[in-house]
Short mmCIF file of C-alpha atoms in Angstrom, two decimals:
data_model
loop_
_atom_site.label_atom_id
_atom_site.label_comp_id
_atom_site.label_asym_id
_atom_site.label_seq_id
_atom_site.Cartn_x
_atom_site.Cartn_y
_atom_site.Cartn_z
CA MET A 14 0.00 0.00 0.00
CA ASP A 15 2.79 2.43 0.84
CA LEU A 16 4.36 2.77 -2.63
CA LYS A 17 1.02 3.55 -4.23
CA ALA A 18 0.20 5.93 -1.40
CA LYS A 19 3.47 7.75 -2.11
CA TRP A 20 2.30 8.10 -5.70
CA TRP A 21 -0.94 9.88 -4.91
CA ILE A 22 0.69 12.00 -2.21
CA PHE A 23 2.95 13.33 -4.94
CA CYS A 24 -0.17 14.14 -6.96
CA LEU A 25 -1.83 15.81 -4.00
CA LEU A 26 1.13 18.09 -3.42
CA GLY A 27 0.65 19.35 -6.97
CA LEU A 28 -2.89 20.59 -6.40
CA ALA A 29 -2.10 23.99 -7.87
CA SER A 30 -0.69 22.49 -11.05
CA ALA A 31 -2.69 22.45 -14.25
CA ALA A 32 -1.34 18.98 -14.92
CA LEU A 33 -2.88 17.59 -11.75
CA VAL A 34 -5.81 15.74 -13.29
CA GLY A 35 -3.49 13.77 -15.51
CA CYS A 36 -1.29 12.59 -12.66
CA GLY A 37 -0.54 8.90 -12.54
CA LYS A 38 -0.31 6.00 -14.94
CA GLY A 39 -3.29 5.84 -17.28
CA HIS A 40 -4.63 9.04 -15.74
CA GLN A 41 -5.89 7.12 -12.69
CA THR A 42 -6.75 9.58 -9.94
CA PRO A 43 -6.07 8.89 -6.25
CA VAL A 44 -9.85 8.50 -5.76
CA GLN A 45 -9.96 5.78 -8.43
CA TRP A 46 -6.93 4.10 -6.89
CA GLY A 47 -8.60 4.28 -3.49
CA ILE A 48 -11.77 2.62 -4.77
CA GLU A 49 -9.71 -0.15 -6.33
CA HIS A 50 -7.75 -0.78 -3.11
CA GLN A 51 -10.50 0.10 -0.56
CA VAL A 52 -8.51 3.03 0.86
CA LEU A 53 -10.60 6.02 1.91
CA LEU A 54 -8.95 9.41 1.27
CA ILE A 55 -10.13 12.16 3.62
CA ALA A 56 -9.37 15.90 3.61
CA ASN A 57 -9.03 16.51 7.35
CA GLY A 58 -8.36 20.23 7.84
CA ASP A 59 -5.39 21.14 10.02
CA GLU A 60 -2.43 18.91 10.80
CA PRO A 61 -3.31 16.87 13.92
CA GLN A 62 -1.63 17.84 17.17
CA THR A 63 -1.81 14.44 18.86
CA LEU A 64 -3.19 10.92 18.50
CA ASP A 65 -3.29 10.35 22.25
CA PRO A 66 -6.92 9.73 23.36
CA LYS A 67 -6.15 11.54 26.61
CA LEU A 68 -5.03 14.75 24.87
CA ALA A 69 -7.02 14.93 21.61
CA ILE A 70 -9.44 17.87 21.57
CA GLY A 71 -9.72 19.24 18.01
CA SER A 72 -11.92 17.57 15.40
CA ASN A 73 -8.89 17.01 13.20
CA ASP A 74 -7.33 14.95 16.02
CA LEU A 75 -10.50 13.15 17.10
CA ASN A 76 -11.41 12.16 13.53
CA ILE A 77 -8.27 10.00 13.47
CA VAL A 78 -8.26 8.86 17.10
CA ARG A 79 -11.76 7.39 16.73
CA ALA A 80 -10.44 5.05 14.04
CA LEU A 81 -7.50 3.92 16.19
CA PHE A 82 -9.19 3.42 19.55
CA GLU A 83 -12.53 2.00 20.65
CA SER A 84 -14.36 2.74 23.89
CA LEU A 85 -16.72 0.48 25.82
CA VAL A 86 -19.61 2.13 24.00
CA GLU A 87 -19.82 3.68 20.54
CA LEU A 88 -22.55 5.78 18.89
CA ASP A 89 -24.63 4.53 15.99
CA GLY A 90 -23.79 6.57 12.90
CA THR A 91 -27.45 7.11 12.02
CA THR A 92 -29.39 7.25 15.28
CA LEU A 93 -26.53 8.31 17.61
CA GLU A 94 -27.85 5.77 20.10
CA PRO A 95 -25.21 4.06 22.29
CA VAL A 96 -24.21 0.66 20.88
CA PRO A 97 -21.73 -1.95 22.15
CA GLY A 98 -18.07 -1.24 21.39
CA SER A 99 -15.39 -3.14 23.27
CA ALA A 100 -18.08 -4.09 25.79
CA GLU A 101 -20.47 -6.73 24.52
CA ARG A 102 -23.20 -5.73 27.00
CA TRP A 103 -23.96 -3.65 30.10
CA GLU A 104 -26.40 -3.30 32.96
CA ILE A 105 -27.49 -0.15 34.80
CA SER A 106 -28.73 -0.23 38.38
CA ASP A 107 -32.28 0.87 39.17
CA ASP A 108 -31.02 4.05 40.85
CA GLY A 109 -28.97 4.91 37.76
CA VAL A 110 -25.61 5.26 39.53
CA GLN A 111 -23.92 1.94 38.84
CA TYR A 112 -22.93 0.61 35.41
CA ARG A 113 -21.59 -2.91 34.92
CA PHE A 114 -19.89 -3.72 31.60
CA VAL A 115 -18.79 -7.09 30.28
CA LEU A 116 -15.90 -6.91 27.82
CA ARG A 117 -15.84 -8.97 24.67
CA ASP A 118 -13.86 -12.17 24.89
CA LYS A 119 -10.25 -12.22 23.65
CA LEU A 120 -9.84 -8.50 22.97
CA ALA A 121 -6.36 -7.56 21.75
CA TRP A 122 -4.22 -4.55 20.95
CA SER A 123 -3.14 -3.98 17.37
CA ASP A 124 0.24 -5.58 18.17
CA GLY A 125 -1.51 -8.77 19.30
CA THR A 126 -1.05 -8.16 23.05
CA PRO A 127 -4.15 -9.21 25.04
CA LEU A 128 -6.33 -6.31 26.18
CA ASN A 129 -8.19 -6.48 29.47
CA ALA A 130 -10.28 -4.41 31.86
CA GLU A 131 -7.21 -3.02 33.62
CA ASP A 132 -6.21 -1.23 30.40
CA PHE A 133 -9.41 0.82 30.65
CA ILE A 134 -8.83 1.62 34.32
CA TYR A 135 -5.22 2.60 33.55
CA ALA A 136 -6.48 5.01 30.86
CA TRP A 137 -9.04 6.60 33.19
CA ARG A 138 -6.53 7.08 36.00
CA ARG A 139 -4.10 8.54 33.49
CA ALA A 140 -6.75 11.02 32.28
CA LEU A 141 -7.51 11.95 35.90
CA ASN A 142 -3.86 12.43 36.90
CA PRO A 143 -3.88 15.67 38.98
CA ASN A 144 -0.41 16.59 37.66
CA SER A 145 -1.50 16.41 34.01
CA PRO A 146 -5.25 15.88 33.65
CA SER A 147 -6.82 15.38 30.26
CA PRO A 148 -8.28 18.53 28.65
CA ASN A 149 -11.45 16.42 28.47
CA VAL A 150 -11.26 15.39 32.13
CA GLU A 151 -14.67 16.87 32.92
CA LEU A 152 -16.32 14.07 30.99
CA LEU A 153 -15.11 11.76 33.79
CA TYR A 154 -16.42 13.96 36.61
CA PRO A 155 -19.75 12.10 36.92
CA ILE A 156 -17.68 9.16 38.24
CA SER A 157 -17.64 8.98 42.02
CA GLY A 158 -14.55 10.67 43.47
CA ALA A 159 -13.15 11.77 40.11
CA GLU A 160 -13.49 15.55 40.46
CA LYS A 161 -12.18 15.58 44.04
CA TYR A 162 -9.20 13.48 42.97
CA VAL A 163 -8.27 15.85 40.13
CA ARG A 164 -8.61 18.89 42.41
CA GLY A 165 -6.38 17.31 45.05
CA GLU A 166 -9.19 16.97 47.59
CA ALA A 167 -8.67 13.19 47.60
CA THR A 168 -5.39 11.39 46.96
CA ASP A 169 -6.21 7.68 46.95
CA ALA A 170 -6.72 6.57 43.33
CA THR A 171 -8.02 3.21 44.51
CA GLN A 172 -11.10 4.96 45.91
CA LEU A 173 -12.22 6.22 42.50
CA GLY A 174 -15.59 4.89 41.38
CA PHE A 175 -14.44 2.16 39.04
CA SER A 176 -13.16 -1.38 39.46
CA SER A 177 -12.56 -4.53 37.45
CA ARG A 178 -13.01 -8.22 37.93
CA GLY A 179 -12.05 -10.52 35.08
CA ARG A 180 -13.89 -9.31 32.00
CA GLU A 181 -16.18 -7.06 34.06
CA LEU A 182 -15.85 -3.33 34.64
CA THR A 183 -18.01 -1.50 37.19
CA ILE A 184 -18.43 2.27 37.21
CA THR A 185 -20.17 4.06 40.08
CA LEU A 186 -21.40 7.61 39.60
CA ARG A 187 -21.75 10.30 42.25
CA GLN A 188 -25.34 10.84 41.11
CA ARG A 189 -27.67 9.72 38.36
CA THR A 190 -26.45 11.16 35.05
CA PRO A 191 -28.88 10.39 32.20
CA TYR A 192 -26.38 11.09 29.42
CA PHE A 193 -23.42 9.21 30.94
CA LEU A 194 -23.66 6.24 28.59
CA GLU A 195 -23.28 8.58 25.60
CA THR A 196 -20.19 10.22 27.09
CA LEU A 197 -18.48 6.83 27.23
CA ALA A 198 -18.20 6.95 23.44
CA HIS A 199 -15.66 9.77 23.74
CA PRO A 200 -12.04 8.66 23.13
CA VAL A 201 -10.99 9.87 26.60
CA PHE A 202 -12.75 6.72 27.87
CA ALA A 203 -10.91 4.44 25.44
CA PRO A 204 -8.19 2.15 26.80
CA VAL A 205 -4.55 3.00 26.15
CA PRO A 206 -1.66 0.50 25.87
CA ARG A 207 -0.06 0.53 29.31
CA HIS A 208 2.49 -2.07 28.15
CA ILE A 209 3.78 0.58 25.70
CA ILE A 210 3.24 3.79 27.67
CA ASN A 211 4.84 2.52 30.88
CA LYS A 212 8.11 2.21 29.02
CA CYS A 213 8.35 5.91 28.27
CA GLU A 214 6.14 7.92 30.64
CA SER A 215 7.32 9.04 34.06
CA VAL A 216 5.38 8.47 37.25
CA ALA A 217 4.26 12.11 37.09
CA GLY A 218 2.43 11.31 33.87
CA ARG A 219 4.26 13.66 31.52
CA GLN A 220 3.39 13.20 27.88
CA CYS A 221 5.72 10.93 25.94
CA PRO A 222 5.19 11.78 22.25
CA PRO A 223 7.09 8.76 20.86
CA TRP A 224 4.39 6.29 21.90
CA THR A 225 1.91 7.97 19.53
CA ARG A 226 4.20 7.71 16.52
CA PRO A 227 4.31 4.96 13.87
CA GLY A 228 6.10 1.90 15.14
CA SER A 229 5.10 2.64 18.75
CA LEU A 230 1.38 3.46 18.76
CA VAL A 231 -0.92 0.51 19.21
CA GLY A 232 -4.68 0.83 19.55
CA ASN A 233 -7.77 -1.32 19.81
CA GLY A 234 -9.86 0.23 17.05
CA PRO A 235 -10.69 -1.10 13.60
CA PHE A 236 -7.55 0.52 12.14
CA ARG A 237 -3.92 0.85 13.15
CA LEU A 238 -1.36 3.60 12.48
CA HIS A 239 0.78 2.89 9.44
CA ALA A 240 2.50 6.22 8.70
CA TRP A 241 2.47 9.85 9.81
CA GLU A 242 4.22 12.22 7.43
CA LEU A 243 4.10 15.77 8.74
CA ASN A 244 1.83 18.05 6.67
CA GLN A 245 1.25 15.26 4.14
CA ARG A 246 -0.82 12.43 5.57
CA VAL A 247 -1.71 10.20 8.48
CA ALA A 248 -2.10 6.72 7.02
CA LEU A 249 -4.06 3.96 8.73
CA GLU A 250 -4.43 0.33 7.74
CA LYS A 251 -6.89 -2.36 8.78
CA ASN A 252 -6.20 -3.77 12.24
CA ALA A 253 -5.74 -7.53 11.90
CA HIS A 254 -6.28 -8.00 15.65
CA TYR A 255 -9.56 -6.06 15.92
CA TRP A 256 -12.37 -8.18 17.38
CA ASP A 257 -14.76 -7.43 14.49
CA ARG A 258 -12.20 -7.35 11.66
CA GLU A 259 -14.38 -9.50 9.35
CA ASN A 260 -16.91 -6.66 9.24
CA VAL A 261 -14.37 -3.91 8.52
CA PHE A 262 -14.55 -3.36 4.78
CA LEU A 263 -11.88 -0.71 4.20
CA GLU A 264 -8.24 -1.74 3.89
CA GLY A 265 -7.03 1.69 4.95
CA ILE A 266 -7.76 5.38 5.53
CA GLU A 267 -5.55 8.34 4.60
CA PHE A 268 -6.16 11.64 6.44
CA ILE A 269 -4.79 14.57 4.42
CA PRO A 270 -4.22 17.94 6.13
CA ILE A 271 -5.61 20.69 3.88
CA GLU A 272 -6.15 23.95 5.77
CA ASP A 273 -7.37 26.05 2.86
CA GLN A 274 -11.01 25.30 2.08
CA LEU A 275 -10.76 26.26 -1.57
CA ALA A 276 -7.83 23.86 -1.91
CA GLU A 277 -9.91 21.24 -0.12
CA GLU A 278 -12.76 21.66 -2.63
CA ARG A 279 -10.29 21.56 -5.50
CA ALA A 280 -8.84 18.32 -4.13
CA PHE A 281 -12.31 16.80 -4.12
CA ARG A 282 -13.24 18.10 -7.57
CA THR A 283 -10.06 16.79 -9.19
CA GLY A 284 -10.26 13.33 -7.68
CA GLN A 285 -7.64 13.62 -4.95
CA VAL A 286 -9.90 12.84 -1.95
CA HIS A 287 -13.15 10.95 -1.45
CA LEU A 288 -14.57 13.40 1.04
CA THR A 289 -14.06 16.58 3.00
CA TYR A 290 -14.29 16.20 6.77
CA THR A 291 -14.09 19.75 8.03
CA SER A 292 -17.42 21.10 9.25
CA GLN A 293 -17.62 23.84 6.64
CA MET A 294 -16.59 23.64 2.99
CA ALA A 295 -15.56 26.65 0.90
CA ILE A 296 -18.36 29.22 1.13
CA GLU A 297 -18.05 30.24 -2.52
CA LYS A 298 -18.75 26.72 -3.71
CA ILE A 299 -21.85 25.75 -1.72
CA ALA A 300 -24.41 27.29 -4.11
CA GLU A 301 -22.66 25.74 -7.09
CA TYR A 302 -22.83 22.25 -5.60
CA ARG A 303 -26.43 22.74 -4.51
CA LYS A 304 -27.34 23.52 -8.11
CA ASN A 305 -25.09 21.21 -10.09
CA ARG A 306 -23.97 18.37 -7.77
CA PRO A 307 -26.49 17.97 -4.94
CA ASP A 308 -25.74 14.24 -4.91
CA VAL A 309 -22.27 14.84 -3.41
CA LEU A 310 -23.16 17.73 -1.07
CA TYR A 311 -24.03 16.39 2.38
CA GLN A 312 -25.77 18.99 4.53
CA SER A 313 -27.18 18.45 8.01
CA PRO A 314 -27.65 20.65 11.10
CA ASN A 315 -24.95 20.25 13.74
CA TYR A 316 -25.62 20.14 17.46
CA ALA A 317 -23.00 22.82 17.75
CA SER A 318 -22.34 26.52 18.27
CA TYR A 319 -20.03 29.01 16.58
CA TYR A 320 -19.31 31.98 18.85
CA TYR A 321 -16.80 34.54 20.11
CA ILE A 322 -15.42 34.53 23.64
CA PHE A 323 -14.26 37.43 25.80
CA ASN A 324 -11.32 37.53 28.14
CA THR A 325 -13.37 39.10 30.92
CA ARG A 326 -10.32 40.12 32.95
CA ILE A 327 -9.20 42.65 30.34
CA PRO A 328 -10.94 46.05 30.37
CA PRO A 329 -13.35 47.06 28.97
CA PHE A 330 -14.54 43.47 28.50
CA ASP A 331 -14.80 43.09 32.27
CA GLN A 332 -18.05 45.07 31.93
CA ALA A 333 -21.16 43.08 31.05
CA SER A 334 -22.68 46.16 29.40
CA VAL A 335 -19.78 46.36 26.94
CA ARG A 336 -20.01 42.66 26.15
CA ARG A 337 -23.75 42.94 25.58
CA ALA A 338 -23.31 46.01 23.37
CA LEU A 339 -20.93 44.13 21.09
CA ALA A 340 -23.29 41.14 20.94
CA LEU A 341 -26.38 43.21 20.17
CA ALA A 342 -24.62 45.08 17.35
CA ILE A 343 -24.27 41.94 15.20
CA ASP A 344 -26.90 41.15 12.57
CA ARG A 345 -26.87 37.36 12.55
CA GLU A 346 -29.52 37.01 9.86
CA LEU A 347 -27.31 39.04 7.53
CA LEU A 348 -24.25 37.05 8.63
CA VAL A 349 -25.68 33.64 7.67
CA SER A 350 -27.46 34.79 4.50
CA LYS A 351 -24.66 36.88 2.98
CA VAL A 352 -21.44 35.59 4.55
CA THR A 353 -21.55 31.97 5.69
CA LYS A 354 -24.24 30.88 3.16
CA GLY A 355 -24.27 27.27 4.31
CA GLY A 356 -27.73 27.03 5.86
CA GLU A 357 -26.52 27.98 9.35
CA ILE A 358 -29.09 28.94 12.00
CA PRO A 359 -28.66 32.45 13.51
CA ALA A 360 -27.86 32.01 17.19
CA ARG A 361 -29.98 33.70 19.83
CA ASP A 362 -28.22 31.75 22.56
CA PHE A 363 -25.04 29.79 23.15
CA LEU A 364 -27.16 26.66 23.55
CA PRO A 365 -28.46 25.25 20.24
CA PRO A 366 -32.19 24.60 20.02
CA ASP A 367 -33.40 21.03 20.44
CA LYS A 368 -36.84 19.44 20.58
CA THR A 369 -36.50 17.98 24.07
CA TYR A 370 -34.88 20.55 26.33
CA PHE A 371 -34.54 23.89 24.59
CA PRO A 372 -36.96 24.87 21.78
CA ALA A 373 -35.75 27.60 19.46
CA PRO A 374 -36.41 31.10 20.91
CA SER A 375 -38.51 33.41 18.76
CA ASP A 376 -36.73 36.69 19.45
CA ALA A 377 -33.63 37.89 17.60
CA LEU A 378 -30.34 39.05 19.05
CA PHE A 379 -29.87 42.23 17.03
CA ALA A 380 -30.70 45.55 18.68
CA PRO A 381 -28.24 48.21 17.49
CA GLN A 382 -30.02 51.10 19.26
CA GLN A 383 -29.88 49.28 22.57
CA ALA A 384 -26.26 48.37 21.86
CA ARG A 385 -25.31 52.03 21.40
CA LYS A 386 -27.07 52.96 24.66
CA LEU A 387 -25.24 50.21 26.57
CA LEU A 388 -21.93 51.40 25.17
CA ALA A 389 -22.71 54.98 26.14
CA ASP A 390 -23.74 53.93 29.65
CA ALA A 391 -20.40 52.14 29.96
CA GLY A 392 -18.62 55.44 29.24
CA TYR A 393 -18.08 55.21 25.49
CA PRO A 394 -20.77 57.34 23.80
CA GLY A 395 -20.60 56.95 20.04
CA GLY A 396 -17.59 54.69 20.51
CA GLU A 397 -15.53 57.61 21.81
CA ASN A 398 -12.27 56.54 23.52
CA PHE A 399 -13.11 52.87 23.08
CA PRO A 400 -9.84 50.91 22.75
CA LYS A 401 -9.18 49.10 19.50
CA ILE A 402 -10.47 45.53 19.70
CA GLU A 403 -8.13 42.66 18.90
CA LEU A 404 -10.14 39.79 17.44
CA LEU A 405 -8.28 36.47 17.23
CA TYR A 406 -9.22 33.74 14.77
CA ASN A 407 -7.48 30.71 13.26
CA ASN A 408 -6.80 29.89 9.64
CA GLY A 409 -9.83 29.24 7.49
CA GLU A 410 -11.76 31.21 4.90
CA LEU A 411 -15.00 30.98 6.88
CA HIS A 412 -13.35 32.37 10.03
CA ARG A 413 -11.75 35.20 8.07
CA LYS A 414 -14.96 36.26 6.35
CA VAL A 415 -17.00 36.12 9.56
CA ALA A 416 -14.37 38.23 11.33
CA ILE A 417 -14.36 40.82 8.55
CA ALA A 418 -18.16 41.04 8.58
CA ILE A 419 -18.29 41.55 12.33
CA GLN A 420 -15.45 44.08 12.16
CA GLN A 421 -17.60 46.08 9.72
CA MET A 422 -20.76 45.73 11.83
CA TRP A 423 -19.04 46.98 14.97
CA LYS A 424 -17.69 49.94 13.04
CA ALA A 425 -21.05 50.75 11.44
CA GLN A 426 -23.21 50.31 14.53
CA LEU A 427 -20.88 51.34 17.38
CA ASN A 428 -18.10 53.34 15.67
CA ILE A 429 -15.37 51.17 17.16
CA ASP A 430 -12.32 49.77 15.40
CA THR A 431 -11.25 46.13 15.32
CA GLU A 432 -7.85 44.66 14.50
CA LEU A 433 -8.07 41.14 13.07
CA VAL A 434 -5.38 38.74 14.27
CA ASN A 435 -4.99 35.50 12.32
CA GLN A 436 -2.99 32.52 13.65
CA GLU A 437 -2.36 28.97 12.48
CA TRP A 438 -4.15 26.26 14.45
CA LYS A 439 -1.51 25.21 16.98
CA THR A 440 -0.58 28.80 17.85
CA PHE A 441 -4.26 29.74 18.08
CA ILE A 442 -5.08 26.87 20.47
CA ASN A 443 -2.10 27.77 22.64
CA ALA A 444 -3.26 31.41 22.78
CA GLN A 445 -6.75 30.36 23.85
CA ASN A 446 -5.54 27.88 26.45
CA ASN A 447 -3.27 30.52 27.99
CA LYS A 448 -5.86 33.32 27.77
CA MET A 449 -3.64 35.37 25.45
CA PHE A 450 -6.48 37.16 23.67
CA ARG A 451 -9.12 39.84 24.15
CA ILE A 452 -11.84 38.40 21.91
CA SER A 453 -11.40 35.07 20.17
CA ARG A 454 -13.29 32.82 17.79
CA ALA A 455 -14.55 29.56 19.27
CA GLY A 456 -16.70 26.62 18.30
CA TRP A 457 -18.18 23.66 20.12
CA ILE A 458 -19.62 20.40 18.83
CA ALA A 459 -21.43 18.48 21.55
CA ASP A 460 -19.73 15.45 23.08
CA TYR A 461 -23.19 14.07 23.87
CA GLN A 462 -26.74 15.06 22.98
CA HIS A 463 -27.66 17.08 26.03
CA PRO A 464 -27.60 20.84 26.84
CA ASN A 465 -25.12 20.17 29.63
CA SER A 466 -22.46 19.48 27.00
CA PHE A 467 -22.58 23.20 26.19
CA LEU A 468 -23.63 24.93 29.39
CA ALA A 469 -21.17 23.13 31.65
CA THR A 470 -18.26 24.55 29.64
CA LEU A 471 -18.95 28.01 31.11
CA THR A 472 -19.00 27.02 34.78
CA THR A 473 -16.31 28.56 36.97
CA GLU A 474 -14.19 25.43 37.37
CA SER A 475 -14.55 24.13 33.82
CA SER A 476 -11.25 23.57 32.02
CA TYR A 477 -13.08 24.56 28.83
CA ASN A 478 -13.93 28.01 30.22
CA ASP A 479 -11.39 30.33 28.60
CA THR A 480 -13.30 33.50 29.48
CA TYR A 481 -12.45 33.85 33.22
CA TRP A 482 -16.18 34.53 33.67
CA SER A 483 -17.65 33.20 36.91
CA ASN A 484 -21.18 33.24 38.28
CA LYS A 485 -22.18 31.24 41.39
CA GLU A 486 -25.88 31.22 40.52
CA TYR A 487 -25.11 29.84 37.07
CA ASP A 488 -22.78 27.18 38.52
CA ALA A 489 -25.47 26.02 40.95
CA LEU A 490 -28.06 25.74 38.18
CA ILE A 491 -25.85 23.59 35.97
CA LEU A 492 -24.82 21.35 38.85
CA GLY A 493 -28.46 20.94 39.84
CA ALA A 494 -29.51 19.98 36.32
CA THR A 495 -27.27 16.91 36.08
CA GLY A 496 -29.47 14.32 37.75
CA ARG A 497 -32.86 15.65 36.65
CA LEU A 498 -34.97 13.08 34.83
CA SER A 499 -38.01 15.31 34.46
CA THR A 500 -37.86 17.12 31.14
CA THR A 501 -40.00 19.95 32.54
CA ASP A 502 -37.60 20.51 35.45
CA ALA A 503 -34.57 20.41 33.16
CA GLN A 504 -36.15 22.84 30.70
CA GLU A 505 -36.75 25.36 33.47
CA ILE A 506 -33.15 25.08 34.69
CA PHE A 507 -31.72 25.57 31.22
CA ARG A 508 -33.98 28.56 30.60
CA GLU A 509 -32.78 30.19 33.82
CA ALA A 510 -29.13 29.46 32.97
CA THR A 511 -29.61 30.94 29.53
CA LYS A 512 -31.12 34.12 31.01
CA ILE A 513 -27.93 34.60 33.02
CA LEU A 514 -25.80 34.15 29.90
CA ARG A 515 -27.94 36.67 28.00
CA LYS A 516 -27.48 39.21 30.79
CA GLN A 517 -23.77 38.61 31.37
CA MET A 518 -22.77 37.68 27.79
CA PRO A 519 -19.36 36.03 28.47
CA VAL A 520 -19.63 34.67 24.94
CA ILE A 521 -21.22 36.08 21.79
CA PRO A 522 -23.33 33.40 20.09
CA LEU A 523 -23.22 33.85 16.32
CA PHE A 524 -24.74 30.84 14.60
CA HIS A 525 -25.34 27.12 14.87
CA PRO A 526 -23.37 25.44 12.08
CA MET A 527 -24.42 23.09 9.35
CA ASP A 528 -22.33 20.11 8.39
CA ASN A 529 -21.39 20.92 4.80
CA ASN A 530 -19.26 18.14 3.38
CA LEU A 531 -18.49 16.81 -0.07
CA VAL A 532 -18.74 13.03 -0.33
CA HIS A 533 -17.83 11.09 -3.47
CA GLU A 534 -20.57 8.85 -4.83
CA SER A 535 -18.38 5.80 -4.29
CA VAL A 536 -18.46 6.25 -0.48
CA GLN A 537 -21.06 3.95 1.05
CA ASN A 538 -22.53 3.98 4.60
CA TRP A 539 -21.41 7.54 5.33
CA THR A 540 -24.50 9.02 6.97
CA ALA A 541 -25.02 12.58 8.13
CA ASN A 542 -25.90 13.23 11.78
CA PRO A 543 -25.95 16.22 14.19
CA MET A 544 -22.75 15.22 16.00
CA HIS A 545 -20.46 14.69 13.01
CA ARG A 546 -19.87 11.03 13.96
CA HIS A 547 -19.15 8.57 11.19
CA PRO A 548 -18.06 5.04 12.21
CA TYR A 549 -15.40 4.03 9.71
CA LYS A 550 -15.77 0.28 10.25
CA TYR A 551 -18.97 0.15 8.19
CA VAL A 552 -17.78 2.39 5.34
CA TYR A 553 -16.72 0.92 2.02
CA LEU A 554 -15.99 2.16 -1.51
CA GLN A 555 -17.89 1.06 -4.58
CA ASP A 556 -17.42 2.34 -8.10
CA LYS A 557 -20.70 3.89 -9.25
CA ARG A 558 -20.30 2.01 -12.53
CA ASP A 559 -20.46 -1.38 -10.76
#
């Protein structure tokens, strides 16, 4: 596989060349080669930062990690219902706090080493390590003792709410958590190879990059790592030791980092990739595909939010009135109809609408007259003496165009100036994590289908909260919502929490994205869903002429 892969990589690197389409013997495109050899070629946005399930946070990382590692539970690609993964079955106690899983018999790592329940427990303790917790550690907080252990309020790891016995794993929660089973599908709950990691990681749990590189990384998913060539590809091949290998149809997957969305579309159009996997394709091309190639344009609403965040410790953004003024000066209807153009839903709130917990609000979030009054009340009438805003965003045509549009709206409505600061992905993430910004672009795709996946990210202690904003009333509401089974009770809590966010505005909700992807007609069993989850094990390639 590798020699042929080298061939189409050479073609891919020539995307700007007019001779691209004729690349290869007999004018065979990489897509045609992929169909012939059952190798799926995916445009995957930015270069991944890590393949460690503990550390992966960006979609470009998680897209790959989900092929390499399998949790106890996975999500069905159509219904998003929890389905058995490495666990063949489970039981939940009547009070909803204890989960008992039975692992499949004879599980193995991709190097053939037997995999057992202790590998899961090792991964969870590693993610909870107080010296270097996972950025996704909050997904484990429903487990009894987990949050106190991470915060240093408890030091005995053996008292955490999980244990193993043979093929059985038992997890005890601190309280009933209706969505917990769905969270188990996140890679942070996947096992990691302790027989490999223990060789290179210190007791303190510092990251050891070599174990995630080709030749060292072993996983338990349907695919294994074959090659990782920086800024060229991450190549996976079928895992011969996967428990369900007979039902894995693809022989391999190649993830190609293409940051520029126009280049991504060009790669698809010229037969270099089977599909685009970023959440938003090139804006300029959406209408064209709707008209001329609707069969390859996959569009579905995402359970997600696109928004801007404030560093609330930096004046004047420490004033809620200033934050609200900036939010109310943005015309979201104009933004989605004239700028993003992908079917996005204008955002009234940070929380996306859903049928169960949070129906779509009827009022709009555009009130320029009120915005000007708020700014004047804060001491900046007509924008006078307002400091120049620095707006941070990462590479991507969509992010750039949204930033320009909002820059113009703030100037037109509030008479304030905005400097746009563009950074490549790794630098951008570092700036956000270290609060080195004034206003920054952000986006969130739910880890599970529940409002808590969004609202909990803005609680005071959340590791996802990059705003420094803190509100005790809000924290209490979100904590109180966790165990509620009554939909009516939960709806009321989320409405109250949303009112606080509207008043305080630590983030500016802009729109709820659509999944706009291009998928070649040869790709089978790739179904759209609100959480951008696509199990690779059921995907296969079939020439449309067959």
